[in-house]
Amino acid sequence: MIRRIAPILVVATVALGGCALRSDVRRLEEQLTTMQDESNHRDSMLAAQLTQVLAMQREAGDSLATVKANLRAFRGETLGQLYDVQKQLLQVQELAGQSTRRLNELRGDLDARGQQLGGAAPAAGGPSGASGVSGANNASAVQMYEASLQQLRRGSTGTARAGFRQFLDQYPTAAEAPDALYFIGESFSTEAPDSAAAYYSQVAEKYPSSPRAASALYRLGSMAESAKDTTAARGYYQRLIAKYPTSNEAALARDRLKALGQ
C-alpha cells in the first residue's frame, strides 16, 4: 500500500515544486519502506500471539476433558469396590449367623451333658426346661438331635434324615424341632429338591418365630432362582424381607432382588 502511494507523492512533489531532488525522493521511499517493514513485523507478532492463545485454549480444553474422564472412571471404580465390600459384609454376616447357631447347638449339648453329670436335673427356667421336655428326656432329645446332625455333616443323609424324623416323633415340642425339620430339608437339597422345598415350607409355616424360618425362606428363594423361576424367587425374598427385615438372610435377599432386577 505504501509502495503504491510513493510514486503518487513523487509526481505530486514534482508537479507542485518542480524542484524535488532525487535524494529527497530516495529518502522518502526509504522511510515508506521502513514503515512497511514495521507494519509487517507487528502483523507477524500479532499472528504468532493469536496462534499461541488458540493453542493454549486447545490444551486447556483437552486437559479438562481428561480430568472429566478420569473422574468418571474413578467414580465407577469406587462404586464397584463399594458393591464388592457390601457383598463381602453380607457373606460375613451369613457366616456369623451360622456360627451363632452352631454355638447354640454346642451349648445345648453341654447343657445336656451337665444334666447327665448332675443326675439329670431339670434345665433352668422351670420344670419343662428349654426344649419343652424335662430331665432325662431333655438330655435324650439333645443327644438324638446332635447324633443326627453329626450324621448329616458326615454326608450320611439317609441316616441323618431317619434320626431327625425319630426325634420329631418323640420330641415334637423340643426347642430343636424347627432345626430338625430344616435339616431334613437340607438332607434332600441335592437329591430331591421338591422334597427339600416341602420341608422348608413346613419350617416357615409351623415355626414362624424360629430363626430357621428366615433361613428356610431364603433357601426356597435360592432354589426357585436356580430353577429359573424368578417370579417365585422374588416372592420368597420379598416375604423374607417383610417378615424378618433385620435378619442376616433378609440382607442377602435384598442383594438377590437387586441382582434379579428389582
PDB file of C-alpha atoms in Angstrom:
ATOM      1  CA  MET A   1       0.000   0.000   0.000  1.00  0.00           C
ATOM      2  CA  ILE A   2       2.752   2.373   0.975  1.00  0.00           C
ATOM      3  CA  ARG A   3       4.700   1.498  -2.194  1.00  0.00           C
ATOM      4  CA  ARG A   4       1.690   2.384  -4.288  1.00  0.00           C
ATOM      5  CA  ILE A   5       1.451   5.774  -2.631  1.00  0.00           C
ATOM      6  CA  ALA A   6       5.140   6.558  -3.090  1.00  0.00           C
ATOM      7  CA  PRO A   7       5.042   7.261  -6.888  1.00  0.00           C
ATOM      8  CA  ILE A   8       1.996   9.420  -6.436  1.00  0.00           C
ATOM      9  CA  LEU A   9       3.767  11.536  -3.827  1.00  0.00           C
ATOM     10  CA  VAL A  10       6.796  11.855  -6.071  1.00  0.00           C
ATOM     11  CA  VAL A  11       4.690  13.015  -9.004  1.00  0.00           C
ATOM     12  CA  ALA A  12       2.838  15.439  -6.767  1.00  0.00           C
ATOM     13  CA  THR A  13       6.087  16.830  -5.451  1.00  0.00           C
ATOM     14  CA  VAL A  14       7.438  17.360  -8.974  1.00  0.00           C
ATOM     15  CA  ALA A  15       4.219  18.917 -10.151  1.00  0.00           C
ATOM     16  CA  LEU A  16       3.975  21.352  -7.267  1.00  0.00           C
ATOM     17  CA  GLY A  17       7.527  22.390  -6.793  1.00  0.00           C
ATOM     18  CA  GLY A  18       9.272  21.129  -9.851  1.00  0.00           C
ATOM     19  CA  CYS A  19      12.490  21.138  -7.932  1.00  0.00           C
ATOM     20  CA  ALA A  20      12.411  17.970  -5.880  1.00  0.00           C
ATOM     21  CA  LEU A  21      15.758  16.314  -5.823  1.00  0.00           C
ATOM     22  CA  ARG A  22      16.383  12.626  -6.398  1.00  0.00           C
ATOM     23  CA  SER A  23      17.914  12.295  -2.962  1.00  0.00           C
ATOM     24  CA  ASP A  24      14.725  13.542  -1.359  1.00  0.00           C
ATOM     25  CA  VAL A  25      12.712  11.005  -3.302  1.00  0.00           C
ATOM     26  CA  ARG A  26      15.010   8.175  -2.219  1.00  0.00           C
ATOM     27  CA  ARG A  27      14.811   9.302   1.398  1.00  0.00           C
ATOM     28  CA  LEU A  28      11.037   9.336   1.215  1.00  0.00           C
ATOM     29  CA  GLU A  29      10.961   5.865  -0.320  1.00  0.00           C
ATOM     30  CA  GLU A  30      13.281   4.576   2.409  1.00  0.00           C
ATOM     31  CA  GLN A  31      11.014   5.973   5.102  1.00  0.00           C
ATOM     32  CA  LEU A  32       7.973   4.385   3.486  1.00  0.00           C
ATOM     33  CA  THR A  33       9.796   1.051   3.226  1.00  0.00           C
ATOM     34  CA  THR A  34      10.751   1.222   6.897  1.00  0.00           C
ATOM     35  CA  MET A  35       7.137   1.894   7.846  1.00  0.00           C
ATOM     36  CA  GLN A  36       6.032  -1.074   5.722  1.00  0.00           C
ATOM     37  CA  ASP A  37       8.589  -3.369   7.407  1.00  0.00           C
ATOM     38  CA  GLU A  38       7.497  -2.279  10.885  1.00  0.00           C
ATOM     39  CA  SER A  39       3.849  -2.869   9.959  1.00  0.00           C
ATOM     40  CA  ASN A  40       4.648  -6.367   8.652  1.00  0.00           C
ATOM     41  CA  HIS A  41       6.621  -7.136  11.818  1.00  0.00           C
ATOM     42  CA  ARG A  42       3.725  -6.094  14.062  1.00  0.00           C
ATOM     43  CA  ASP A  43       1.336  -8.198  11.981  1.00  0.00           C
ATOM     44  CA  SER A  44       3.632 -11.221  12.343  1.00  0.00           C
ATOM     45  CA  MET A  45       3.855 -10.756  16.115  1.00  0.00           C
ATOM     46  CA  LEU A  46       0.087 -10.459  16.440  1.00  0.00           C
ATOM     47  CA  ALA A  47      -0.421 -13.582  14.327  1.00  0.00           C
ATOM     48  CA  ALA A  48       2.084 -15.514  16.475  1.00  0.00           C
ATOM     49  CA  GLN A  49       0.400 -14.370  19.697  1.00  0.00           C
ATOM     50  CA  LEU A  50      -3.023 -15.341  18.337  1.00  0.00           C
ATOM     51  CA  THR A  51      -1.723 -18.799  17.378  1.00  0.00           C
ATOM     52  CA  GLN A  52      -0.248 -19.224  20.870  1.00  0.00           C
ATOM     53  CA  VAL A  53      -3.547 -18.236  22.540  1.00  0.00           C
ATOM     54  CA  LEU A  54      -5.501 -20.686  20.383  1.00  0.00           C
ATOM     55  CA  ALA A  55      -3.022 -23.472  21.226  1.00  0.00           C
ATOM     56  CA  MET A  56      -3.380 -22.730  24.953  1.00  0.00           C
ATOM     57  CA  GLN A  57      -7.160 -22.866  24.653  1.00  0.00           C
ATOM     58  CA  ARG A  58      -6.984 -26.254  22.918  1.00  0.00           C
ATOM     59  CA  GLU A  59      -4.633 -27.605  25.587  1.00  0.00           C
ATOM     60  CA  ALA A  60      -6.930 -26.358  28.351  1.00  0.00           C
ATOM     61  CA  GLY A  61      -9.919 -27.994  26.676  1.00  0.00           C
ATOM     62  CA  ASP A  62      -8.050 -31.290  26.295  1.00  0.00           C
ATOM     63  CA  SER A  63      -6.941 -31.176  29.935  1.00  0.00           C
ATOM     64  CA  LEU A  64     -10.495 -30.532  31.127  1.00  0.00           C
ATOM     65  CA  ALA A  65     -11.807 -33.437  29.064  1.00  0.00           C
ATOM     66  CA  THR A  66      -9.097 -35.693  30.506  1.00  0.00           C
ATOM     67  CA  VAL A  67      -9.971 -34.643  34.062  1.00  0.00           C
ATOM     68  CA  LYS A  68     -13.667 -35.365  33.456  1.00  0.00           C
ATOM     69  CA  ALA A  69     -12.884 -38.792  32.002  1.00  0.00           C
ATOM     70  CA  ASN A  70     -10.632 -39.632  34.966  1.00  0.00           C
ATOM     71  CA  LEU A  71     -13.338 -38.554  37.409  1.00  0.00           C
ATOM     72  CA  ARG A  72     -15.921 -40.749  35.690  1.00  0.00           C
ATOM     73  CA  ALA A  73     -13.544 -43.721  35.732  1.00  0.00           C
ATOM     74  CA  PHE A  74     -12.695 -43.139  39.402  1.00  0.00           C
ATOM     75  CA  ARG A  75     -16.371 -42.881  40.342  1.00  0.00           C
ATOM     76  CA  GLY A  76     -17.216 -46.125  38.525  1.00  0.00           C
ATOM     77  CA  GLU A  77     -14.277 -47.941  40.119  1.00  0.00           C
ATOM     78  CA  THR A  78     -15.214 -46.655  43.582  1.00  0.00           C
ATOM     79  CA  LEU A  79     -18.841 -47.746  43.213  1.00  0.00           C
ATOM     80  CA  GLY A  80     -17.697 -51.184  42.101  1.00  0.00           C
ATOM     81  CA  GLN A  81     -15.398 -51.509  45.110  1.00  0.00           C
ATOM     82  CA  LEU A  82     -18.188 -50.426  47.480  1.00  0.00           C
ATOM     83  CA  TYR A  83     -20.512 -53.050  45.985  1.00  0.00           C
ATOM     84  CA  ASP A  84     -17.855 -55.756  46.464  1.00  0.00           C
ATOM     85  CA  VAL A  85     -17.333 -54.662  50.085  1.00  0.00           C
ATOM     86  CA  GLN A  86     -21.091 -54.820  50.749  1.00  0.00           C
ATOM     87  CA  LYS A  87     -21.282 -58.332  49.314  1.00  0.00           C
ATOM     88  CA  GLN A  88     -18.364 -59.426  51.482  1.00  0.00           C
ATOM     89  CA  LEU A  89     -20.037 -57.944  54.557  1.00  0.00           C
ATOM     90  CA  LEU A  90     -23.233 -59.850  53.765  1.00  0.00           C
ATOM     91  CA  GLN A  91     -21.244 -63.067  53.456  1.00  0.00           C
ATOM     92  CA  VAL A  92     -19.560 -62.373  56.777  1.00  0.00           C
ATOM     93  CA  GLN A  93     -22.965 -61.754  58.363  1.00  0.00           C
ATOM     94  CA  GLU A  94     -24.261 -65.041  56.975  1.00  0.00           C
ATOM     95  CA  LEU A  95     -21.240 -66.913  58.332  1.00  0.00           C
ATOM     96  CA  ALA A  96     -21.645 -65.157  61.677  1.00  0.00           C
ATOM     97  CA  GLY A  97     -25.270 -66.274  61.804  1.00  0.00           C
ATOM     98  CA  GLN A  98     -24.265 -69.864  61.089  1.00  0.00           C
ATOM     99  CA  SER A  99     -21.590 -69.678  63.782  1.00  0.00           C
ATOM    100  CA  THR A 100     -24.145 -68.387  66.276  1.00  0.00           C
ATOM    101  CA  ARG A 101     -26.481 -71.271  65.520  1.00  0.00           C
ATOM    102  CA  ARG A 102     -23.631 -73.751  65.892  1.00  0.00           C
ATOM    103  CA  LEU A 103     -22.696 -72.226  69.256  1.00  0.00           C
ATOM    104  CA  ASN A 104     -26.291 -72.603  70.396  1.00  0.00           C
ATOM    105  CA  GLU A 105     -26.231 -76.237  69.347  1.00  0.00           C
ATOM    106  CA  LEU A 106     -22.978 -76.837  71.230  1.00  0.00           C
ATOM    107  CA  ARG A 107     -24.387 -75.035  74.264  1.00  0.00           C
ATOM    108  CA  GLY A 108     -27.379 -77.360  74.205  1.00  0.00           C
ATOM    109  CA  ASP A 109     -25.067 -80.364  74.057  1.00  0.00           C
ATOM    110  CA  LEU A 110     -23.054 -79.073  77.019  1.00  0.00           C
ATOM    111  CA  ASP A 111     -26.238 -78.435  78.987  1.00  0.00           C
ATOM    112  CA  ALA A 112     -27.359 -82.000  78.288  1.00  0.00           C
ATOM    113  CA  ARG A 113     -24.044 -83.443  79.421  1.00  0.00           C
ATOM    114  CA  GLY A 114     -24.143 -81.266  82.521  1.00  0.00           C
ATOM    115  CA  GLN A 115     -27.594 -82.605  83.345  1.00  0.00           C
ATOM    116  CA  GLN A 116     -26.327 -86.162  82.987  1.00  0.00           C
ATOM    117  CA  LEU A 117     -23.411 -85.490  85.316  1.00  0.00           C
ATOM    118  CA  GLY A 118     -25.736 -83.781  87.796  1.00  0.00           C
ATOM    119  CA  GLY A 119     -28.216 -86.638  87.900  1.00  0.00           C
ATOM    120  CA  ALA A 120     -30.403 -85.437  85.039  1.00  0.00           C
ATOM    121  CA  ALA A 121     -31.707 -82.410  86.949  1.00  0.00           C
ATOM    122  CA  PRO A 122     -34.314 -80.267  85.137  1.00  0.00           C
ATOM    123  CA  ALA A 123     -32.952 -77.495  82.947  1.00  0.00           C
ATOM    124  CA  ALA A 124     -33.003 -73.927  84.216  1.00  0.00           C
ATOM    125  CA  GLY A 125     -36.172 -71.965  83.617  1.00  0.00           C
ATOM    126  CA  GLY A 126     -38.734 -74.354  85.122  1.00  0.00           C
ATOM    127  CA  PRO A 127     -39.814 -77.947  85.107  1.00  0.00           C
ATOM    128  CA  SER A 128     -40.241 -78.045  81.372  1.00  0.00           C
ATOM    129  CA  GLY A 129     -36.690 -76.972  80.505  1.00  0.00           C
ATOM    130  CA  ALA A 130     -35.517 -75.139  77.395  1.00  0.00           C
ATOM    131  CA  SER A 131     -36.686 -77.810  74.992  1.00  0.00           C
ATOM    132  CA  GLY A 132     -40.249 -78.221  76.213  1.00  0.00           C
ATOM    133  CA  VAL A 133     -39.372 -81.559  77.886  1.00  0.00           C
ATOM    134  CA  SER A 134     -37.793 -82.241  81.252  1.00  0.00           C
ATOM    135  CA  GLY A 135     -34.939 -84.057  82.964  1.00  0.00           C
ATOM    136  CA  ALA A 136     -33.548 -87.124  81.278  1.00  0.00           C
ATOM    137  CA  ASN A 137     -35.953 -86.717  78.359  1.00  0.00           C
ATOM    138  CA  ASN A 138     -34.388 -83.347  77.571  1.00  0.00           C
ATOM    139  CA  ALA A 139     -30.900 -84.866  77.646  1.00  0.00           C
ATOM    140  CA  SER A 140     -32.007 -87.707  75.393  1.00  0.00           C
ATOM    141  CA  ALA A 141     -33.624 -85.254  72.963  1.00  0.00           C
ATOM    142  CA  VAL A 142     -30.444 -83.216  72.658  1.00  0.00           C
ATOM    143  CA  GLN A 143     -28.326 -86.335  72.219  1.00  0.00           C
ATOM    144  CA  MET A 144     -30.598 -87.655  69.477  1.00  0.00           C
ATOM    145  CA  TYR A 145     -30.601 -84.294  67.725  1.00  0.00           C
ATOM    146  CA  GLU A 146     -26.820 -83.955  67.949  1.00  0.00           C
ATOM    147  CA  ALA A 147     -26.250 -87.511  66.707  1.00  0.00           C
ATOM    148  CA  SER A 148     -28.457 -86.869  63.671  1.00  0.00           C
ATOM    149  CA  LEU A 149     -26.712 -83.586  62.960  1.00  0.00           C
ATOM    150  CA  GLN A 150     -23.330 -85.275  63.071  1.00  0.00           C
ATOM    151  CA  GLN A 151     -24.513 -87.846  60.529  1.00  0.00           C
ATOM    152  CA  LEU A 152     -25.660 -85.070  58.221  1.00  0.00           C
ATOM    153  CA  ARG A 153     -22.294 -83.343  58.461  1.00  0.00           C
ATOM    154  CA  ARG A 154     -20.538 -86.576  57.618  1.00  0.00           C
ATOM    155  CA  GLY A 155     -22.632 -86.918  54.467  1.00  0.00           C
ATOM    156  CA  SER A 156     -24.824 -89.767  55.736  1.00  0.00           C
ATOM    157  CA  THR A 157     -28.022 -88.042  54.647  1.00  0.00           C
ATOM    158  CA  GLY A 158     -30.271 -91.115  54.915  1.00  0.00           C
ATOM    159  CA  THR A 159     -29.180 -91.892  58.468  1.00  0.00           C
ATOM    160  CA  ALA A 160     -29.444 -88.254  59.487  1.00  0.00           C
ATOM    161  CA  ARG A 161     -32.912 -87.959  57.976  1.00  0.00           C
ATOM    162  CA  ALA A 162     -34.142 -91.031  59.853  1.00  0.00           C
ATOM    163  CA  GLY A 163     -32.695 -89.696  63.101  1.00  0.00           C
ATOM    164  CA  PHE A 164     -34.329 -86.277  62.709  1.00  0.00           C
ATOM    165  CA  ARG A 165     -37.694 -87.866  61.921  1.00  0.00           C
ATOM    166  CA  GLN A 166     -37.479 -90.076  65.000  1.00  0.00           C
ATOM    167  CA  PHE A 167     -36.516 -87.019  67.037  1.00  0.00           C
ATOM    168  CA  LEU A 168     -39.610 -85.143  65.808  1.00  0.00           C
ATOM    169  CA  ASP A 169     -41.835 -88.119  66.545  1.00  0.00           C
ATOM    170  CA  GLN A 170     -40.579 -88.445  70.115  1.00  0.00           C
ATOM    171  CA  TYR A 171     -39.993 -84.765  70.962  1.00  0.00           C
ATOM    172  CA  PRO A 172     -42.329 -82.672  68.783  1.00  0.00           C
ATOM    173  CA  THR A 173     -42.271 -79.757  71.244  1.00  0.00           C
ATOM    174  CA  ALA A 174     -38.490 -79.636  71.704  1.00  0.00           C
ATOM    175  CA  ALA A 175     -36.743 -76.359  71.008  1.00  0.00           C
ATOM    176  CA  GLU A 176     -34.688 -78.114  68.343  1.00  0.00           C
ATOM    177  CA  ALA A 177     -37.799 -79.216  66.412  1.00  0.00           C
ATOM    178  CA  PRO A 178     -37.643 -76.426  63.773  1.00  0.00           C
ATOM    179  CA  ASP A 179     -33.920 -77.111  63.338  1.00  0.00           C
ATOM    180  CA  ALA A 180     -34.551 -80.820  62.841  1.00  0.00           C
ATOM    181  CA  LEU A 181     -37.263 -80.102  60.255  1.00  0.00           C
ATOM    182  CA  TYR A 182     -34.956 -77.668  58.468  1.00  0.00           C
ATOM    183  CA  PHE A 183     -32.099 -80.174  58.347  1.00  0.00           C
ATOM    184  CA  ILE A 184     -34.378 -82.829  56.879  1.00  0.00           C
ATOM    185  CA  GLY A 185     -34.912 -80.326  54.073  1.00  0.00           C
ATOM    186  CA  GLU A 186     -31.156 -79.889  53.816  1.00  0.00           C
ATOM    187  CA  SER A 187     -30.702 -83.650  53.505  1.00  0.00           C
ATOM    188  CA  PHE A 188     -32.967 -83.569  50.419  1.00  0.00           C
ATOM    189  CA  SER A 189     -31.481 -80.400  48.878  1.00  0.00           C
ATOM    190  CA  THR A 190     -29.278 -82.108  46.275  1.00  0.00           C
ATOM    191  CA  GLU A 191     -31.069 -85.414  45.647  1.00  0.00           C
ATOM    192  CA  ALA A 192     -34.727 -84.296  45.782  1.00  0.00           C
ATOM    193  CA  PRO A 193     -35.226 -80.501  45.585  1.00  0.00           C
ATOM    194  CA  ASP A 194     -39.024 -80.786  45.659  1.00  0.00           C
ATOM    195  CA  SER A 195     -38.921 -82.692  48.945  1.00  0.00           C
ATOM    196  CA  ALA A 196     -36.446 -80.177  50.336  1.00  0.00           C
ATOM    197  CA  ALA A 197     -38.778 -77.319  49.387  1.00  0.00           C
ATOM    198  CA  ALA A 198     -41.688 -79.076  51.104  1.00  0.00           C
ATOM    199  CA  TYR A 199     -39.769 -79.278  54.399  1.00  0.00           C
ATOM    200  CA  TYR A 200     -38.526 -75.704  54.137  1.00  0.00           C
ATOM    201  CA  SER A 201     -42.120 -74.591  53.654  1.00  0.00           C
ATOM    202  CA  GLN A 202     -43.148 -76.503  56.790  1.00  0.00           C
ATOM    203  CA  VAL A 203     -40.461 -74.702  58.799  1.00  0.00           C
ATOM    204  CA  ALA A 204     -41.697 -71.298  57.611  1.00  0.00           C
ATOM    205  CA  GLU A 205     -45.348 -72.173  58.300  1.00  0.00           C
ATOM    206  CA  LYS A 206     -45.087 -74.127  61.573  1.00  0.00           C
ATOM    207  CA  TYR A 207     -42.298 -72.182  63.260  1.00  0.00           C
ATOM    208  CA  PRO A 208     -42.526 -68.536  62.126  1.00  0.00           C
ATOM    209  CA  SER A 209     -40.843 -67.314  65.321  1.00  0.00           C
ATOM    210  CA  SER A 210     -37.802 -69.555  64.872  1.00  0.00           C
ATOM    211  CA  PRO A 211     -34.607 -68.190  63.270  1.00  0.00           C
ATOM    212  CA  ARG A 212     -34.828 -71.178  60.933  1.00  0.00           C
ATOM    213  CA  ALA A 213     -37.930 -69.667  59.307  1.00  0.00           C
ATOM    214  CA  ALA A 214     -35.865 -66.891  57.718  1.00  0.00           C
ATOM    215  CA  SER A 215     -33.254 -69.431  56.601  1.00  0.00           C
ATOM    216  CA  ALA A 216     -35.966 -71.653  55.107  1.00  0.00           C
ATOM    217  CA  LEU A 217     -37.477 -68.775  53.110  1.00  0.00           C
ATOM    218  CA  TYR A 218     -34.071 -67.820  51.775  1.00  0.00           C
ATOM    219  CA  ARG A 219     -33.404 -71.426  50.743  1.00  0.00           C
ATOM    220  CA  LEU A 220     -36.779 -71.538  48.987  1.00  0.00           C
ATOM    221  CA  GLY A 221     -35.940 -68.349  47.093  1.00  0.00           C
ATOM    222  CA  SER A 222     -32.499 -69.646  46.169  1.00  0.00           C
ATOM    223  CA  MET A 223     -33.905 -72.940  44.913  1.00  0.00           C
ATOM    224  CA  ALA A 224     -36.547 -71.143  42.845  1.00  0.00           C
ATOM    225  CA  GLU A 225     -33.871 -68.902  41.384  1.00  0.00           C
ATOM    226  CA  SER A 226     -31.737 -71.931  40.477  1.00  0.00           C
ATOM    227  CA  ALA A 227     -34.794 -73.418  38.759  1.00  0.00           C
ATOM    228  CA  LYS A 228     -35.116 -70.188  36.695  1.00  0.00           C
ATOM    229  CA  ASP A 229     -38.436 -69.373  38.378  1.00  0.00           C
ATOM    230  CA  THR A 230     -37.622 -65.737  39.075  1.00  0.00           C
ATOM    231  CA  THR A 231     -41.221 -64.848  39.927  1.00  0.00           C
ATOM    232  CA  ALA A 232     -41.322 -67.391  42.759  1.00  0.00           C
ATOM    233  CA  ALA A 233     -37.817 -66.403  43.872  1.00  0.00           C
ATOM    234  CA  ARG A 234     -38.830 -62.747  44.166  1.00  0.00           C
ATOM    235  CA  GLY A 235     -41.903 -63.784  46.131  1.00  0.00           C
ATOM    236  CA  TYR A 236     -39.898 -65.732  48.712  1.00  0.00           C
ATOM    237  CA  TYR A 237     -37.280 -62.978  49.032  1.00  0.00           C
ATOM    238  CA  GLN A 238     -39.933 -60.287  49.454  1.00  0.00           C
ATOM    239  CA  ARG A 239     -41.761 -62.388  52.051  1.00  0.00           C
ATOM    240  CA  LEU A 240     -38.499 -62.927  53.928  1.00  0.00           C
ATOM    241  CA  ILE A 241     -37.678 -59.206  53.971  1.00  0.00           C
ATOM    242  CA  ALA A 242     -41.209 -58.297  55.080  1.00  0.00           C
ATOM    243  CA  LYS A 243     -41.352 -60.794  57.975  1.00  0.00           C
ATOM    244  CA  TYR A 244     -37.718 -60.776  59.110  1.00  0.00           C
ATOM    245  CA  PRO A 245     -36.273 -57.402  57.996  1.00  0.00           C
ATOM    246  CA  THR A 246     -33.344 -57.415  60.439  1.00  0.00           C
ATOM    247  CA  SER A 247     -32.174 -60.974  59.810  1.00  0.00           C
ATOM    248  CA  ASN A 248     -28.949 -61.816  58.016  1.00  0.00           C
ATOM    249  CA  GLU A 249     -30.994 -63.673  55.419  1.00  0.00           C
ATOM    250  CA  ALA A 250     -33.007 -60.513  54.699  1.00  0.00           C
ATOM    251  CA  ALA A 251     -29.786 -58.674  53.833  1.00  0.00           C
ATOM    252  CA  LEU A 252     -28.864 -61.480  51.444  1.00  0.00           C
ATOM    253  CA  ALA A 253     -32.381 -61.460  49.980  1.00  0.00           C
ATOM    254  CA  ARG A 254     -32.135 -57.733  49.233  1.00  0.00           C
ATOM    255  CA  ASP A 255     -28.904 -58.389  47.386  1.00  0.00           C
ATOM    256  CA  ARG A 256     -30.541 -61.134  45.332  1.00  0.00           C
ATOM    257  CA  LEU A 257     -33.518 -58.931  44.466  1.00  0.00           C
ATOM    258  CA  LYS A 258     -31.121 -56.317  43.125  1.00  0.00           C
ATOM    259  CA  ALA A 259     -29.407 -58.977  41.037  1.00  0.00           C
ATOM    260  CA  LEU A 260     -32.800 -60.059  39.686  1.00  0.00           C
ATOM    261  CA  GLY A 261     -33.574 -56.506  38.632  1.00  0.00           C
ATOM    262  CA  GLN A 262     -35.816 -55.325  41.463  1.00  0.00           C
TER     263      GLN A 262
END
